[in-house]
Structure formats: structure tokens, C-alpha cells
Coordinates of C-alpha atoms in Angstrom, one line a residue:
M1 CA -178.0 111.3 -18.3
P2 CA -180.0 113.1 -21.0
G3 CA -178.0 111.2 -23.6
F4 CA -178.8 107.9 -21.9
A5 CA -182.5 108.7 -21.8
Q6 CA -182.4 109.6 -25.5
D7 CA -180.7 106.2 -26.3
E8 CA -183.5 104.4 -24.4
A9 CA -186.1 106.0 -26.6
R10 CA -184.4 105.0 -29.9
I11 CA -185.1 101.8 -31.8
K12 CA -183.4 100.5 -35.0
L13 CA -185.9 98.5 -36.9
G14 CA -185.4 96.3 -40.0
Y15 CA -188.0 95.2 -42.6
A16 CA -188.0 93.4 -45.9
K17 CA -188.7 95.0 -49.3
C18 CA -191.9 93.1 -50.1
A19 CA -195.4 94.6 -50.5
H20 CA -196.7 93.6 -47.1
C21 CA -193.4 94.5 -45.4
T22 CA -192.9 98.0 -46.9
P23 CA -195.5 99.7 -44.6
M24 CA -192.9 99.2 -41.8
S25 CA -191.1 102.2 -43.4
L26 CA -194.0 104.4 -42.2
T27 CA -193.5 103.5 -38.5
P28 CA -191.2 106.5 -37.8
Q29 CA -193.9 109.0 -38.7
F30 CA -196.5 107.2 -36.6
A31 CA -194.2 106.8 -33.6
Q32 CA -194.6 108.9 -30.4
G33 CA -192.2 108.7 -27.5
V34 CA -189.7 106.7 -29.5
E35 CA -187.4 107.5 -32.4
I36 CA -187.6 104.7 -34.9
D37 CA -184.8 104.3 -37.5
A38 CA -186.4 102.0 -40.1
V39 CA -184.0 100.2 -42.4
G40 CA -185.0 98.2 -45.5
F41 CA -183.4 94.8 -46.3
N42 CA -183.8 92.6 -49.4
T43 CA -185.4 89.7 -47.4
G44 CA -186.7 88.8 -44.0
T45 CA -183.8 86.4 -43.6
D46 CA -181.4 89.5 -43.9
A47 CA -183.5 91.3 -41.3
L48 CA -183.3 88.3 -38.9
T49 CA -179.5 88.1 -39.4
A50 CA -179.2 91.8 -38.5
L51 CA -181.3 91.2 -35.4
V52 CA -179.5 88.2 -34.0
S53 CA -176.1 89.9 -34.7
K54 CA -177.3 92.9 -32.7
N55 CA -177.2 95.4 -35.6
I56 CA -180.9 96.2 -35.2
E57 CA -183.2 95.8 -32.2
V58 CA -186.5 95.0 -33.9
A59 CA -187.1 93.0 -37.1
Q60 CA -190.1 92.3 -39.3
V61 CA -189.7 88.7 -40.3
T62 CA -192.2 85.8 -40.8
Y63 CA -193.6 83.1 -38.6
L64 CA -191.2 80.8 -40.6
H65 CA -188.1 82.9 -39.7
Y66 CA -189.3 82.9 -36.0
A67 CA -189.4 79.1 -35.9
I68 CA -186.1 78.7 -37.7
A69 CA -184.4 81.2 -35.3
L70 CA -185.7 79.2 -32.3
D71 CA -184.5 76.0 -33.9
K72 CA -181.0 77.5 -34.2
G73 CA -181.1 78.5 -30.5
F74 CA -181.3 82.3 -31.2
D75 CA -182.8 84.7 -28.7
V76 CA -185.9 86.0 -30.4
V77 CA -189.2 87.1 -28.9
A78 CA -192.3 87.8 -31.0
I79 CA -194.1 91.0 -29.9
S80 CA -196.6 91.8 -32.7
G81 CA -198.1 90.7 -36.0
Q82 CA -198.1 93.1 -39.0
V83 CA -199.5 92.1 -42.4
N84 CA -200.5 88.6 -43.7
G85 CA -201.0 87.2 -47.1
G86 CA -198.9 88.2 -50.1
S87 CA -198.1 84.7 -51.5
A88 CA -199.0 83.4 -55.0
L89 CA -198.3 80.3 -57.1
L90 CA -197.5 81.2 -60.7
L91 CA -197.1 78.8 -63.7
A92 CA -195.0 79.1 -66.8
N93 CA -197.2 80.3 -69.7
D94 CA -196.7 77.2 -71.9
L95 CA -198.2 74.8 -69.3
D96 CA -201.8 74.1 -70.1
I97 CA -203.2 73.9 -66.6
A98 CA -206.3 75.7 -65.3
Q99 CA -206.2 77.7 -62.1
N100 CA -206.3 75.6 -58.9
D101 CA -206.4 72.3 -60.9
W102 CA -204.1 70.4 -58.6
G103 CA -205.1 67.1 -60.3
A104 CA -203.7 68.3 -63.7
L105 CA -200.6 69.7 -62.0
K106 CA -199.9 66.4 -60.2
A107 CA -200.4 64.5 -63.5
L108 CA -198.0 66.8 -65.3
I109 CA -195.3 66.4 -62.6
A110 CA -195.7 62.6 -62.8
K111 CA -195.3 62.9 -66.7
Y112 CA -192.1 64.9 -66.3
K113 CA -190.8 62.3 -63.8
A114 CA -191.6 59.4 -66.1
E115 CA -189.8 61.1 -68.9
G116 CA -186.8 61.8 -66.7
K117 CA -187.2 65.6 -66.9
P118 CA -187.1 67.8 -63.8
F119 CA -190.2 69.7 -63.0
R120 CA -188.6 72.8 -61.4
V121 CA -190.3 74.8 -58.7
A122 CA -188.8 77.9 -57.2
A123 CA -189.1 80.1 -54.2
S124 CA -186.8 82.2 -52.0
R125 CA -185.7 79.6 -49.5
G126 CA -186.4 80.8 -45.9
N127 CA -189.3 83.1 -46.8
A128 CA -193.0 82.6 -46.0
Q129 CA -193.8 81.8 -49.6
D130 CA -191.4 78.8 -49.5
I131 CA -193.1 77.2 -46.5
H132 CA -196.6 78.1 -47.9
M133 CA -195.7 76.3 -51.1
R134 CA -194.1 73.3 -49.3
G135 CA -197.2 72.9 -47.0
A136 CA -199.6 73.2 -49.9
F137 CA -197.7 70.7 -52.0
A138 CA -197.5 68.2 -49.1
K139 CA -201.3 68.6 -48.6
Q140 CA -201.8 67.6 -52.2
G141 CA -199.4 64.6 -51.9
I142 CA -196.5 66.2 -53.8
D143 CA -193.1 65.4 -52.3
I144 CA -191.0 68.5 -52.9
N145 CA -187.8 66.5 -52.3
K146 CA -188.6 63.6 -54.6
D147 CA -191.3 64.6 -57.2
V148 CA -189.9 68.0 -58.2
Q149 CA -186.6 69.9 -58.3
F150 CA -186.5 72.8 -56.0
V151 CA -184.7 76.0 -57.2
N152 CA -183.7 78.6 -54.7
I153 CA -183.8 82.2 -56.0
P154 CA -182.9 84.2 -52.9
N155 CA -184.0 87.7 -54.1
P156 CA -187.7 87.8 -55.1
S157 CA -187.0 90.6 -57.5
D158 CA -185.1 88.0 -59.6
H159 CA -188.2 85.7 -60.0
L160 CA -189.4 87.6 -63.1
Q161 CA -186.2 87.0 -65.1
A162 CA -186.1 83.3 -64.1
L163 CA -189.5 82.8 -65.6
R164 CA -188.7 84.7 -68.7
R165 CA -185.5 82.6 -69.2
G166 CA -187.5 79.4 -68.8
E167 CA -185.5 78.3 -65.8
V168 CA -188.6 77.1 -63.8
E169 CA -192.0 75.6 -64.4
L170 CA -193.7 77.0 -61.3
I171 CA -192.8 79.7 -58.7
C172 CA -194.2 80.7 -55.4
T173 CA -193.4 84.4 -55.1
V174 CA -194.3 87.4 -53.0
E175 CA -196.3 90.5 -53.7
P176 CA -195.7 92.9 -55.4
F177 CA -193.4 90.7 -57.6
A178 CA -196.3 88.3 -58.3
T179 CA -198.4 91.1 -59.8
Q180 CA -195.4 92.4 -61.6
I181 CA -194.8 89.0 -63.2
M182 CA -198.5 88.6 -64.2
Q183 CA -198.8 92.1 -65.6
A184 CA -195.6 91.5 -67.6
K185 CA -197.2 88.3 -68.8
A186 CA -194.1 86.3 -67.8
A187 CA -196.2 83.7 -66.1
K188 CA -199.9 83.0 -65.2
F189 CA -201.7 82.7 -61.9
F190 CA -202.3 79.1 -60.6
G191 CA -203.6 79.7 -57.1
F192 CA -202.9 80.9 -53.5
P193 CA -200.8 78.5 -51.4
Y194 CA -202.9 79.0 -48.2
D195 CA -204.4 75.5 -47.8
Q196 CA -201.9 74.3 -45.2
A197 CA -201.1 74.8 -41.5
A198 CA -199.8 78.3 -41.9
G199 CA -202.9 79.5 -43.7
K200 CA -202.1 83.0 -44.9
L201 CA -200.1 84.0 -41.9
T202 CA -196.9 85.8 -42.9
N203 CA -195.4 88.6 -41.0
L204 CA -194.3 88.8 -37.4
I205 CA -192.4 91.6 -35.5
V206 CA -189.6 90.2 -33.3
T207 CA -187.0 91.5 -30.9
R208 CA -184.5 90.0 -28.4
S209 CA -184.8 89.5 -24.6
D210 CA -182.0 92.0 -23.9
V211 CA -183.9 94.7 -25.8
I212 CA -187.0 93.9 -23.8
A213 CA -185.0 94.3 -20.5
A214 CA -183.3 97.6 -21.6
K215 CA -186.0 99.4 -23.6
P216 CA -189.5 98.1 -22.6
K217 CA -191.2 101.5 -23.1
A218 CA -189.6 102.1 -26.5
L219 CA -190.7 98.6 -27.6
E220 CA -194.3 99.4 -26.5
E221 CA -194.3 102.6 -28.5
T222 CA -192.8 100.8 -31.5
V223 CA -195.6 98.2 -31.4
R224 CA -198.1 101.1 -31.0
A225 CA -196.6 102.6 -34.2
V226 CA -197.0 99.2 -36.0
V227 CA -200.7 99.0 -34.9
K228 CA -201.3 102.6 -36.1
V229 CA -199.6 101.9 -39.5
D230 CA -201.9 98.8 -39.9
E231 CA -205.0 100.9 -39.2
H232 CA -203.8 103.5 -41.6
I233 CA -203.1 101.2 -44.6
A234 CA -206.3 99.2 -43.9
A235 CA -208.4 102.4 -44.1
D236 CA -206.4 104.1 -46.9
K237 CA -205.6 101.8 -49.8
P238 CA -203.9 104.6 -51.9
A239 CA -201.4 105.1 -49.0
L240 CA -200.5 101.4 -49.2
V241 CA -200.1 101.6 -52.9
E242 CA -197.9 104.7 -52.5
V243 CA -195.5 103.1 -49.9
I244 CA -195.2 99.8 -51.9
S245 CA -194.3 101.8 -55.0
K246 CA -191.9 104.0 -53.2
I247 CA -189.9 101.3 -51.4
T248 CA -189.9 98.7 -54.2
G249 CA -189.5 101.1 -57.1
L250 CA -192.2 99.3 -59.0
D251 CA -195.0 101.0 -60.9
K252 CA -198.2 102.0 -59.1
A253 CA -200.3 99.8 -61.3
I254 CA -198.3 96.8 -59.9
A255 CA -198.7 98.0 -56.3
T256 CA -202.4 98.5 -56.9
G257 CA -202.7 94.9 -58.1
A258 CA -200.7 93.6 -55.2
I259 CA -202.9 95.0 -52.3
D260 CA -205.8 92.6 -52.9
N261 CA -203.6 89.8 -51.5
L262 CA -202.6 91.7 -48.3
D263 CA -204.3 91.7 -44.9
P264 CA -203.1 94.2 -42.3
D265 CA -203.4 92.5 -38.9
P266 CA -201.2 93.2 -35.8
K267 CA -202.5 90.1 -33.9
M268 CA -200.2 87.2 -33.1
Y269 CA -201.8 83.8 -33.7
R270 CA -200.4 81.4 -31.1
A271 CA -202.2 78.2 -32.1
S272 CA -201.3 78.7 -35.7
A273 CA -197.7 79.5 -34.9
V274 CA -197.4 76.2 -33.1
A275 CA -199.0 74.4 -36.1
I276 CA -196.5 76.1 -38.4
A277 CA -193.6 75.0 -36.3
A278 CA -194.9 71.4 -36.3
M279 CA -195.4 71.5 -40.1
M280 CA -191.9 72.8 -40.6
R281 CA -190.5 69.9 -38.6
D282 CA -192.6 67.5 -40.6
L283 CA -191.2 69.0 -43.8
K284 CA -187.7 68.7 -42.3
Y285 CA -187.3 72.4 -42.6
I286 CA -186.2 72.5 -39.0
N287 CA -184.5 69.8 -37.0
S288 CA -186.1 70.1 -33.5
D289 CA -189.5 70.4 -31.9
V290 CA -189.7 74.1 -31.2
T291 CA -193.5 74.2 -30.5
A292 CA -193.0 74.9 -26.8
A293 CA -190.5 77.7 -27.5
V294 CA -192.7 79.2 -30.1
E295 CA -195.5 79.5 -27.5
K296 CA -193.2 80.6 -24.7
N297 CA -191.5 83.3 -26.7
M298 CA -194.6 85.1 -27.8
D299 CA -194.8 88.2 -25.6
Y300 CA -198.3 89.8 -25.8
R301 CA -197.6 92.6 -23.2
F302 CA -196.6 95.3 -25.8
L303 CA -199.6 94.5 -28.0
E304 CA -201.9 94.6 -25.1
A305 CA -200.6 98.0 -24.0
A306 CA -200.7 99.3 -27.6
T307 CA -204.3 98.2 -28.3
G308 CA -205.8 98.3 -24.8
K309 CA -207.1 94.8 -25.5
P310 CA -206.4 91.5 -23.6
K311 CA -204.3 88.9 -25.3
T312 CA -207.4 86.7 -25.6
E313 CA -208.5 89.2 -28.3
L314 CA -205.1 89.4 -29.9
G315 CA -204.7 85.8 -31.2
Y316 CA -203.5 84.2 -27.9

């Protein structure tokens, strides 16, 4: 029996190695009443795969992954937010376009098209930055399937070399790699891709219904640890710089530049999550209407217990 009780109080948690995801590595030291084994993955897609294949019990993913998982019929339940933001649109250095000048960008894309040249835009397909970019492009009247050539670069740490090799004209990448690219002068900042239905919403903490049934108290304590980590990094910026640098292996100057585009926030934004799912279907990113499932599978009980606040104050 003692062994069984111990197993009930253990959670294996996966997170991605991006700037706003790395604070999840701090959850074990902020956890009480639960033993958290935090495991780093290259991307949120990898963390989601580990969750649905039952290799881990909790995963830090994105609102995008959440909708994709529901579209595929996977058993996923959202239990907390974590950190939002972290996306940036970067342009190749030789393109003479001012920051946020979408008119000039559209004109250049049209010029490439008329000349029969591909205007190549890249992202890590399946990540929040990909949907942020697609939504922002659609809002500006740019058809990502017809007007440009999409290049999938799965690991964000490879984005720098792709720009250096001249393989893409524009990239939507994630912090701290965006700051790394700009500090290395491999590309220049164009803008933030937040003018679309997802806004700057990025990370979501998800689990499965079988874990909720078997380990409700451990999940509550896990969410409480996430909330504590968010409070810690919001109040102590050097601590956030430290953890980004430690997990990604990047210089502290890069981590310092990255944190301005990060927003620690454990709330789950229900209406926006529904809007994201609708946008993803419009963009043919998912095949079915999962808006009802997105709403139904957001479980606020753990967040309410961890914060002492009603769900109406937690994004419901």
C-alpha cells in the first residue's frame, strides 16, 4: 500500500525547450505533495506524442496542439495555462522592408509571384508560431497555400542556419531563437504575429482523463506548482533568464533579450481557445469542427483549487 500511495503522488511531466516553456523545468522544486519528474522535449508536438502514447501524464503544449489532438480524437484535457507570447516574424536581411509594413511585404510577395520565384516562409509546423503566422497572413489577405511557399523546419534551433544559408525569405520563430537570430544578425525583426484570433496565446498544460481519474490530487498539486513557477518568473526576471539559458544552452544575453516577449499567465482563455479552433479549421489546419470539444475538455477544477479563485476569474 505505501508503494501505491507513492505512485499516486508522482507525475511525469513533459515540456518543450523554448523560452516560455523552459520554466516548466522548475516545477519539481515548487511542488509540494507531489513528486514531479520534468522531462524536456525538442518541441510541443513531441511532448503531445508522449502524452497520448502514455509515456508521460502531463504535457506543456500549445492551444494549437490541443485543437489538433481533439481533431484526431485523442483524449486530452486542458488543466492550466502557463506562459504566452514568444513568437516573432523575422525577415531576411537583404529584403528592404520596414518593420510592420505589410503593404510592402504583400507587394514583394506579388513581385516574386509575377517573376515565377517562390517567396519562402518557414515555421515549425504544428507549433504556435506556425498558426500565429498563418492567422496573421490570412488577416492581411496573404494565402499561405497559393501566394508563398511554406517550408517546414521542425526544430526551431535550426531556424538560424536556414536563414544564414538563404533558404527562406521570412520565418516565424520562437523565443529565445528569435533573439539569437537577431543578435547574430542572421535576420531582422519584421513584427509580432499577434493580430489574429489566437492573439498571443501560446502555452497550455494538458493531461488525459485516465490521469484525472487516477491522480486528481497529484494533478492539483502539479497545477499549483505551475502557478507558483509563473509567479516566481513574473517577479524575478533574472530567474527566468537563468532557466532559459540553462535548458536551451544559449547565452544569457540571448535569454535576456527573449523575456520581453514572454507573459507568464496560468489562466485558460476559453473564448479565445474556441476562436483558435475555428481559425484552424478555416485555415484547413484541422478537418473537423472541434469548438465544442475545446470548450468541454477545459477542466478548471485544478486551477480553481490551486489559485483559490473561481473559473470566472481564470479565463472561463
